[in-house]
Short mmCIF file of C-alpha atoms and ligand atoms in Angstrom, two decimals:
data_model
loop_
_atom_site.label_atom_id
_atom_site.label_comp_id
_atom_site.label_asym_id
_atom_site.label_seq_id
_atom_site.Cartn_x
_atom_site.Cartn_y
_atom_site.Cartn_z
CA UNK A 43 -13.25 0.13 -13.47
CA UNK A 44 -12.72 1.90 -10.40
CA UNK A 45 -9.21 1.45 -9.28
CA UNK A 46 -7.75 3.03 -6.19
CA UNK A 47 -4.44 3.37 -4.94
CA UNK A 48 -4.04 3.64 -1.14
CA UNK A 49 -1.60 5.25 -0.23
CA UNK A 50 0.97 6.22 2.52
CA UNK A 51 3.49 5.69 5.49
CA UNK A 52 3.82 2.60 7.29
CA UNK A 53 0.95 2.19 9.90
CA UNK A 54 -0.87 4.82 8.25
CA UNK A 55 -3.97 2.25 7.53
CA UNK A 56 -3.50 1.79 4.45
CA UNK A 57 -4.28 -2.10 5.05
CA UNK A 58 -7.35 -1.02 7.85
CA UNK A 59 -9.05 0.85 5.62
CA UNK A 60 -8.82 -1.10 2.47
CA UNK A 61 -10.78 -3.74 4.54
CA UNK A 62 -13.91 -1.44 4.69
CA UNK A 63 -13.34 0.09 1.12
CA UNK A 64 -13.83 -3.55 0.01
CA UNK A 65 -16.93 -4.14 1.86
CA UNK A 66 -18.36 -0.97 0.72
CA UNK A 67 -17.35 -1.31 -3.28
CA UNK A 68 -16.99 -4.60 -4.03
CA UNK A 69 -13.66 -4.12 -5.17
CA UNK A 70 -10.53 -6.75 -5.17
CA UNK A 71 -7.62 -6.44 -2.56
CA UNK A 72 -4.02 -6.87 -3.88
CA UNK A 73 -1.95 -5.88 -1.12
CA UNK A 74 1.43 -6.43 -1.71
CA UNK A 75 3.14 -6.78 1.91
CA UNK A 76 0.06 -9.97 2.08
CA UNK A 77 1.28 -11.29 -1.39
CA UNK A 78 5.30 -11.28 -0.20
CA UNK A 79 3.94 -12.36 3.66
CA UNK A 80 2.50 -15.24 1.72
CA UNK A 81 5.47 -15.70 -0.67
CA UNK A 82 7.93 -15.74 2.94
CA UNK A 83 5.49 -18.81 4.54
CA UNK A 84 5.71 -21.16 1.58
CA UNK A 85 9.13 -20.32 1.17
CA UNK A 86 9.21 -19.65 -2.79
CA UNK A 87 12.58 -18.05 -4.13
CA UNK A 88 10.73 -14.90 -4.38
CA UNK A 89 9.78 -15.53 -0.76
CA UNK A 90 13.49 -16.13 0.21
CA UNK A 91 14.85 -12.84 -1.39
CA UNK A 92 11.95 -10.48 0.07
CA UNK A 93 12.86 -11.85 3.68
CA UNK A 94 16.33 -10.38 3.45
CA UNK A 95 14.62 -7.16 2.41
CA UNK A 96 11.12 -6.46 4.72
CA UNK A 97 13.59 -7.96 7.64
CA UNK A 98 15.72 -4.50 7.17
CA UNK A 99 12.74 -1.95 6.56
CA UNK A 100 13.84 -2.04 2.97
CA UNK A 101 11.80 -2.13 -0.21
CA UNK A 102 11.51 -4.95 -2.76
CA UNK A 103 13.36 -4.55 -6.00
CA UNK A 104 11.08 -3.04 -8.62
CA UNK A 105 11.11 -5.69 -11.07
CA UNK A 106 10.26 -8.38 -9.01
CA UNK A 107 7.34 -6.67 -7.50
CA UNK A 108 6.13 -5.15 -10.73
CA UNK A 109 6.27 -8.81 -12.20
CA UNK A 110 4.54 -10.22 -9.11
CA UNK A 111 1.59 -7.53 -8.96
CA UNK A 112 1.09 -8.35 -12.95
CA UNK A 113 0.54 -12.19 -12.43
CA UNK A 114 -1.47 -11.16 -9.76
CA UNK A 115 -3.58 -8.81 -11.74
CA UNK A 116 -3.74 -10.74 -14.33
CA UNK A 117 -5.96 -13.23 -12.57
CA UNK A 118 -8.57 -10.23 -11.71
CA UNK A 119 -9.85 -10.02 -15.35
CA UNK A 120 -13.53 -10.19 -14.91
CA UNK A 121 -13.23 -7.45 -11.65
CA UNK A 122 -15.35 -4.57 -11.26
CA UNK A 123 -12.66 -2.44 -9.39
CA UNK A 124 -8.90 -3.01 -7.50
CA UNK A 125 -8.24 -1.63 -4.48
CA UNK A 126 -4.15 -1.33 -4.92
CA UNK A 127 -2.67 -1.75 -1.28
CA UNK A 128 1.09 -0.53 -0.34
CA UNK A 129 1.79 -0.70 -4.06
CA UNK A 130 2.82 1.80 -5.67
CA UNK A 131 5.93 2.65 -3.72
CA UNK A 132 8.00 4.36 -6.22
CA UNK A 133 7.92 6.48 -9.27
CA UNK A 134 9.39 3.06 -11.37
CA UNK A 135 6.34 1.23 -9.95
CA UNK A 136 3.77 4.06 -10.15
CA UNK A 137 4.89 4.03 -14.27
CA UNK A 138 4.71 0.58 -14.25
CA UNK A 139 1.23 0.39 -12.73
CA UNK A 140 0.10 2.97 -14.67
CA UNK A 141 1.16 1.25 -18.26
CA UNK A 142 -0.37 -2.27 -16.91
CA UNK A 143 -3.66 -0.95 -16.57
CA UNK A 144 -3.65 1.27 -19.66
CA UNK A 145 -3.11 -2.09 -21.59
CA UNK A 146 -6.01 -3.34 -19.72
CA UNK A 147 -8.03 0.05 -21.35
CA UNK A 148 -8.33 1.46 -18.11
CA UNK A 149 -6.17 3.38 -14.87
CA UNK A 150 -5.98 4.89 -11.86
CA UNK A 151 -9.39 6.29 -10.44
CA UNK A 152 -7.80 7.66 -7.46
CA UNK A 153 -4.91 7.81 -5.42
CA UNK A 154 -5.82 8.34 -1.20
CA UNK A 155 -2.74 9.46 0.42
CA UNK A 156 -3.27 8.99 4.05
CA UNK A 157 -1.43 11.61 6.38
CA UNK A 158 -0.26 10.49 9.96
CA UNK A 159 2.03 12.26 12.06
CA UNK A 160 5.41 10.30 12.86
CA UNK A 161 4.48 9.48 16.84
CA UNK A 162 1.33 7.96 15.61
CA UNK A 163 2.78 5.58 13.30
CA UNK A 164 5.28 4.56 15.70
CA UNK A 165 2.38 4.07 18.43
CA UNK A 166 0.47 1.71 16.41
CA UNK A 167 3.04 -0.17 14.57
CA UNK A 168 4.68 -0.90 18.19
CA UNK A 169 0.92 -1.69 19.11
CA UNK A 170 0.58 -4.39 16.58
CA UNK A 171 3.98 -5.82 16.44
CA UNK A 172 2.86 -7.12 19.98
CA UNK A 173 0.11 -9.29 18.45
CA UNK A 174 1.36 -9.47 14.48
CA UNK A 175 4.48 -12.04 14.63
CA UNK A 176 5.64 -9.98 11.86
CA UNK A 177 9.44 -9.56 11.88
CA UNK A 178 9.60 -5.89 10.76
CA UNK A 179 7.09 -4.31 13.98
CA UNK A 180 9.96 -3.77 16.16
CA UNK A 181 11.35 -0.08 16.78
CA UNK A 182 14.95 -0.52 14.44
CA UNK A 183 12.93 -1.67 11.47
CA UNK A 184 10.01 0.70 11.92
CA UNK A 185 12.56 3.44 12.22
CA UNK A 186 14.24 2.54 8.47
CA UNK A 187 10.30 1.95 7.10
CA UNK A 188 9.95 5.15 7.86
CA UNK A 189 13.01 6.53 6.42
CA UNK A 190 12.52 4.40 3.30
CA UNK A 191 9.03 5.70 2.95
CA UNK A 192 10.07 10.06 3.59
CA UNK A 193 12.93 9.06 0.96
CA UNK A 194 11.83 6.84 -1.94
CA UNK A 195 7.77 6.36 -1.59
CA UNK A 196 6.47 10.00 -0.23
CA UNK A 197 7.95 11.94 -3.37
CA UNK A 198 4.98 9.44 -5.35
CA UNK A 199 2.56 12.63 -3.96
CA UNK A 200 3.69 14.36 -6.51
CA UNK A 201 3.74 12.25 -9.35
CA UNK A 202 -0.21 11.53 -8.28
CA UNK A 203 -0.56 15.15 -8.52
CA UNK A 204 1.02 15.86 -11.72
CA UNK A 205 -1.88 12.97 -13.29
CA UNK A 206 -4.50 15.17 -11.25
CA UNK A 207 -5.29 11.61 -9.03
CA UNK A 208 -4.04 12.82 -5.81
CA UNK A 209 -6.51 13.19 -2.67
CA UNK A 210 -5.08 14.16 0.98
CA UNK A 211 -6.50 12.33 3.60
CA UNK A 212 -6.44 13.36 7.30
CA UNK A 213 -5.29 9.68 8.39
CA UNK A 214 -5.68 10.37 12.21
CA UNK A 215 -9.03 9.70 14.22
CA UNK A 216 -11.40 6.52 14.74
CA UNK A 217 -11.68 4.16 11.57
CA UNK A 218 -15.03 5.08 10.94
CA UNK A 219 -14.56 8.61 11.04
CA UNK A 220 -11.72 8.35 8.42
CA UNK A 221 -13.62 5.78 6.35
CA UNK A 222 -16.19 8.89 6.18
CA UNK A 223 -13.32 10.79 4.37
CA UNK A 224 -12.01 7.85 2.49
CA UNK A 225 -15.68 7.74 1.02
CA UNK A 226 -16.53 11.42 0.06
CA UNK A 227 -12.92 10.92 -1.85
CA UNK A 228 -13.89 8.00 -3.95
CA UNK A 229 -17.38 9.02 -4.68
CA UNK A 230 -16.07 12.24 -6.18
CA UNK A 231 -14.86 9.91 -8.81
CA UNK A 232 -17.31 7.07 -8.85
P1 B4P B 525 2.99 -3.48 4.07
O1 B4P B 525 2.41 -4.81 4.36
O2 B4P B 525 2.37 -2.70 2.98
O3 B4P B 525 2.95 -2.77 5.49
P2 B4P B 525 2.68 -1.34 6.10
O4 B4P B 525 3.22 -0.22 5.25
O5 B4P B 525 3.21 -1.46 7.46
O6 B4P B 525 1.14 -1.01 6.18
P3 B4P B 525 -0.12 -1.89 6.66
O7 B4P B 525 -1.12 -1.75 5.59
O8 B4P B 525 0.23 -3.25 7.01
O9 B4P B 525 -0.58 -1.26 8.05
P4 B4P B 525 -1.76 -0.28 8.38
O10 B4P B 525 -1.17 1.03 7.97
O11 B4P B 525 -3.09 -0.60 7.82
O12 B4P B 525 4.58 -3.62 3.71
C1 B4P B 525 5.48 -4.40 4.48
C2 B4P B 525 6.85 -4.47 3.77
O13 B4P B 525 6.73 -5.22 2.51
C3 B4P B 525 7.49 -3.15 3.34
O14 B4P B 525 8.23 -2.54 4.39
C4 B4P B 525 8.40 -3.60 2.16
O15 B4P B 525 9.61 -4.16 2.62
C5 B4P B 525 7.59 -4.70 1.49
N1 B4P B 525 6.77 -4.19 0.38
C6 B4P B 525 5.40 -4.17 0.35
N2 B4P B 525 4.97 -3.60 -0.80
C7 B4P B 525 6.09 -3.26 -1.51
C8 B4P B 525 6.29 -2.60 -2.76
N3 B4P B 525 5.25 -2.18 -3.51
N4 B4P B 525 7.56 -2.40 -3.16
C9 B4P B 525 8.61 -2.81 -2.45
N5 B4P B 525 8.49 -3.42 -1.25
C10 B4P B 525 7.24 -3.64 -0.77
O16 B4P B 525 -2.00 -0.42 9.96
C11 B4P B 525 -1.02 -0.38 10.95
C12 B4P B 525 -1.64 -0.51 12.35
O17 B4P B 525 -2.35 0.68 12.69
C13 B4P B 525 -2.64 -1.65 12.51
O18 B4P B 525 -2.36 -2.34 13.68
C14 B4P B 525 -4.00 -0.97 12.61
O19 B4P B 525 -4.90 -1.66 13.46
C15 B4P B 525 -3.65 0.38 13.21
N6 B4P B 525 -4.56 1.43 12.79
C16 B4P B 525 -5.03 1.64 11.54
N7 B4P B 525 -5.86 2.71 11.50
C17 B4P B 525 -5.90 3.21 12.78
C18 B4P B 525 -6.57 4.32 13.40
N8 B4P B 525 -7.35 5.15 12.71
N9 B4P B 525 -6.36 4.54 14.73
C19 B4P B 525 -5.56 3.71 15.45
N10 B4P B 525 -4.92 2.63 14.93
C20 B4P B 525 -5.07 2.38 13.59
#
């Protein structure tokens, strides 16, 4: 199976460039800032707690996002590949991840850690929250995203490195040209 794990800050494209990755590899999406969006609009307790917490820049609690992305894999059996999509965000969840698909006989083909300069992020994130609706694209909650993400989420690098998974990618450019990158990286491990 080839499962990749896409990887970094917020409004680094992690979700943009999933969209082609799929296209190109057949793979399946699980993004999970879509699942908890989706949780939020039919208003499931899950939905209800995760509010209080994307609404502040925060992150999930680990269990219930490590229990969420299993039912979730768990109905992906018969894929050929999983494109994993803002998850992992910390080392708990990276473990997690890692022993959920090791129980499935496989793991992580590659982890594509996107690298965007701070005024970029803040540039596009500001640039979609004018079309997105979504509640946490305004500056105060981008600014504690980010802090979340140098704190608890960027340290992941190095766990990714440790299990030899880790590719940098230069995040900044058109799509297409970073797609081109995106590619030559999963290839390599095709
Ligand atoms: P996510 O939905 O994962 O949101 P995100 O980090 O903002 O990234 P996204 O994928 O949406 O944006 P992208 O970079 O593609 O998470 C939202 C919240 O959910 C989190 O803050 C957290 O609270 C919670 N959550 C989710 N997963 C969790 C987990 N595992 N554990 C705990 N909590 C969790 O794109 C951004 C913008 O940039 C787009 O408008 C795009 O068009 C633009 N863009 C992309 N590439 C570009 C390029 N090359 N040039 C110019 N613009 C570009």
């Amino acid at each position: 199976m080839l499962n990749i794990v896409i990887f970094g800050a917020p409004g680094s494209g992690k979700g943009t460039e999933s969209e082609l990755i799929i296209k190109e590899y057949g793979v399946d999406h699980i993004s999970t800032g879509d699942v908890l969006r989706s949780e939020i609009k039919n208003e499931t307790e899950l939905g209800k707690i995760a509010k209080d917490y994307i609404d502040k820049g925060q992150l999930v609690p680990d269990d219930l996002i490590v229990n969420m992305l299993a039912k979730v894999l768990d109905g992906k059996k018969n894929s050929k590949g999983v494109i994993f999509d803002g998850f992992p965000r910390t080392i708990p969840q990276a473990k997690a991840l890692k022993e959920m698909l090791n129980k499935r006989g496989t793991d992580v083909s590659v982890m594509l850690d996107l690298k965007v300069d701070e005024d970029e992020l803040i540039r596009r994130l500001l640039e979609r929250g004018k079309i997105s609706g979504r509640s946490d694209d305004n500056l105060d909650t981008i600014k504690s995203r980010l802090d979340v993400y140098y704190k608890q989420t960027a340290p992941l690098a190095d766990y990714y490195i440790s299990e030899g998974k880790h590719v940098a990618i230069k995040g900044v450019g058109a799509i297409e040209e970073i797609f081109g990158r995106v590619k030559d990286a999963i290839n390599a491990v095709k």
